[in-house]
């Protein structure tokens, strides 16, 4: 699957790192916002450059000349993980002023998969309105919200379970669902 992964300046860049690790077999293109770079470094100690081994290509968020900015270059899905409320607001209002927000605009107009893993709490009425607008426009808004019913015993477990949830929303295989053995 051809997936564009956008990383913004919301907390939770560890999820993006784990997504890259778990999706090594997919065709991944990486775009990181300016604040995404900063938060990635603050939270994981990693630089974007060190993630380039997981991606087919890394594009600068300032590069509006990148092929992903055009609807003529198809991708299967744009996943924004983590997604700030600022980026969600821009997309909800049709503002394509960076490669990432332009890609989101393209995904919506071309009716491609757009998944926003928003990380903020609490939400204002503005955030709810923006999420509502985007849902009506066809995007999937899935707040970063790991579950506990699989009884994670470590941070990697917790992060991995949410990444698996994203994989299943994308239609990618996951190891097992909750009590899935009972379906046998
Ligand atoms: C350490 C740190 C953590 C942040 N966490 C969040 C967050 O969880 N959610 C959010 O919406 N913004 C958060 N922000 C603010 C965004 O980075 C800021 O609004 C930025 O302009 C978002 O731009 P971007 O979406 O282009 O990356 C955080 C900023 C910093 C420095």
XYZ file of C-alpha atoms and ligand atoms in Angstrom:
215
model
C 0.000 0.000 0.000
C 1.234 3.502 -0.861
C 0.925 5.546 2.321
C 1.917 9.145 3.033
C 2.721 9.545 6.716
C 2.473 13.086 8.049
C 3.903 13.869 11.463
C 2.890 17.156 13.097
C 3.814 18.951 16.312
C 1.267 17.203 18.527
C 2.554 15.020 21.336
C 2.886 11.322 20.513
C 5.529 11.073 17.790
C 6.440 7.679 19.314
C 3.333 6.351 17.519
C 4.701 7.508 14.165
C 8.041 5.805 14.848
C 6.268 2.549 15.724
C 3.992 2.845 12.685
C 7.054 3.158 10.438
C 8.608 0.101 12.093
C 5.474 -2.008 11.727
C 4.823 -0.975 8.130
C 8.247 -1.692 6.670
C 6.609 -3.688 3.848
C 4.498 -0.772 2.678
C 5.525 2.040 0.316
C 5.882 4.910 2.779
C 6.459 8.598 2.119
C 7.245 10.778 5.095
C 6.424 14.466 5.623
C 7.182 16.079 8.992
C 6.113 19.602 9.950
C 8.535 22.042 11.576
C 7.002 21.455 15.009
C 6.722 17.763 14.254
C 10.521 17.672 13.985
C 10.886 19.512 17.254
C 8.449 17.343 19.223
C 9.890 14.155 17.665
C 13.296 15.156 18.962
C 12.005 16.237 22.382
C 9.979 13.075 22.918
C 12.095 10.356 21.308
C 15.540 11.906 20.861
C 15.306 11.091 17.144
C 15.917 13.320 14.154
C 13.761 12.981 11.034
C 16.850 11.897 9.096
C 17.121 8.758 11.243
C 13.594 7.755 10.161
C 14.461 7.944 6.485
C 15.551 4.276 6.487
C 11.892 3.296 7.011
C 10.525 5.492 4.218
C 10.927 5.289 0.470
C 11.313 9.076 0.451
C 11.181 11.950 2.909
C 9.783 15.249 1.612
C 10.181 18.644 3.188
C 6.911 20.120 4.404
C 7.939 23.382 2.692
C 8.295 21.704 -0.680
C 5.126 22.489 -2.567
C 6.913 21.259 -5.696
C 6.967 17.690 -4.365
C 5.031 15.237 -6.573
C 2.664 14.451 -3.682
C 1.203 17.967 -3.990
C -0.484 16.993 -7.245
C -3.638 14.932 -7.518
C -2.114 13.223 -10.559
C 0.222 11.185 -8.336
C -1.977 8.664 -6.600
C -1.438 7.351 -3.092
C -3.736 5.015 -1.196
C -3.857 6.864 2.098
C -2.615 9.899 3.954
C -2.183 9.196 7.642
C -1.405 12.103 9.965
C 0.029 10.696 13.176
C 0.040 12.473 15.521
C -2.166 15.268 14.165
C -2.267 18.628 15.943
C -5.550 20.507 16.251
C -3.882 23.255 14.212
C -3.316 20.952 11.247
C -6.838 19.539 11.655
C -8.206 23.124 11.586
C -6.261 24.012 8.448
C -7.475 20.920 6.605
C -11.065 21.493 7.731
C -10.889 24.987 6.216
C -9.268 24.034 2.939
C -5.930 25.647 3.741
C -3.161 23.895 1.828
C -0.207 26.075 2.798
C 2.308 23.257 3.394
C 2.985 19.972 1.609
C 1.117 18.094 4.329
C -2.024 20.232 4.314
C -1.948 20.310 0.490
C -1.728 16.485 0.467
C -4.765 16.379 2.745
C -6.614 18.700 0.373
C -5.693 16.350 -2.484
C -6.813 13.282 -0.505
C -10.224 14.856 0.127
C -10.800 16.067 -3.427
C -9.618 12.794 -4.967
C -11.705 10.805 -2.449
C -8.671 9.013 -1.045
C -8.238 7.703 2.463
C -7.412 10.485 4.947
C -6.848 9.473 8.568
C -6.196 12.032 11.267
C -4.932 10.721 14.602
C -5.573 13.881 16.566
C -3.821 14.359 19.918
C -5.104 17.086 22.159
C -7.117 17.224 25.338
C -9.541 18.650 26.233
C -11.202 19.649 22.953
C -12.820 23.034 22.312
C -16.025 23.524 20.345
C -13.791 24.604 17.445
C -11.986 21.242 17.499
C -15.266 19.306 17.556
C -16.628 21.387 14.667
C -13.492 20.799 12.615
C -13.546 17.052 13.302
C -17.240 16.969 12.373
C -16.631 18.833 9.103
C -13.802 16.501 8.153
C -15.798 13.395 8.987
C -18.595 14.619 6.712
C -15.991 15.271 4.001
C -14.899 11.627 4.180
C -11.902 11.734 6.524
C -11.493 9.318 9.427
C -10.799 11.198 12.644
C -9.416 8.748 15.177
C -8.106 10.477 18.308
C -4.943 8.949 19.699
C -6.610 6.809 22.312
C -4.990 3.473 23.154
C -7.204 0.793 24.711
C -6.483 -1.206 27.843
C -8.615 -4.298 27.325
C -5.646 -6.217 25.933
C -3.870 -5.512 29.224
C -0.686 -3.828 27.995
C 2.184 -4.292 30.409
C 4.622 -1.861 28.814
C 4.745 1.363 26.842
C 5.687 -0.474 23.608
C 2.626 -2.726 24.154
C 0.359 0.283 24.563
C 1.791 2.135 21.577
C 1.795 -1.022 19.456
C -1.865 -1.742 20.149
C -2.899 1.680 18.862
C -0.651 1.315 15.821
C -2.363 -2.020 15.106
C -5.709 -0.249 15.326
C -4.512 2.184 12.649
C -3.296 -0.728 10.522
C -6.712 -2.354 10.705
C -8.465 0.925 9.768
C -6.131 1.109 6.763
C -7.097 -2.455 5.843
C -3.671 -3.894 6.651
C -3.422 -7.239 8.460
C -2.947 -7.281 12.225
C -1.859 -10.159 14.420
C -5.103 -10.732 16.292
C -8.206 -8.907 17.396
C -9.734 -8.882 20.854
C -10.771 -12.471 21.803
C -10.405 -13.344 18.119
C -9.675 -17.025 18.967
C -13.343 -17.334 20.002
C -14.308 -16.786 16.356
C -12.532 -20.007 15.373
C 6.269 19.744 23.282
C 5.036 20.187 22.533
C 3.904 19.410 22.603
C 2.750 19.782 21.900
N 1.653 18.975 21.992
C 0.562 19.272 21.253
C -0.548 18.370 21.227
O -0.553 17.310 21.869
N -1.600 18.679 20.434
C -1.627 19.811 19.653
O -2.607 19.997 18.941
N -0.584 20.693 19.674
C 0.499 20.457 20.437
N 1.577 21.315 20.438
C 1.474 22.575 19.698
C 1.774 22.423 18.215
O 3.098 21.956 18.025
C 1.597 23.788 17.520
O 0.233 24.181 17.558
C 2.108 23.791 16.101
O 1.896 25.075 15.545
C 1.400 22.769 15.260
O 1.829 22.909 13.919
P 1.822 21.680 12.922
O 0.479 21.080 12.997
O 2.115 22.281 11.587
O 2.911 20.759 13.369
C 2.742 20.979 21.135
C 3.904 21.741 21.056
C 5.034 21.363 21.748
C 6.274 22.218 21.639
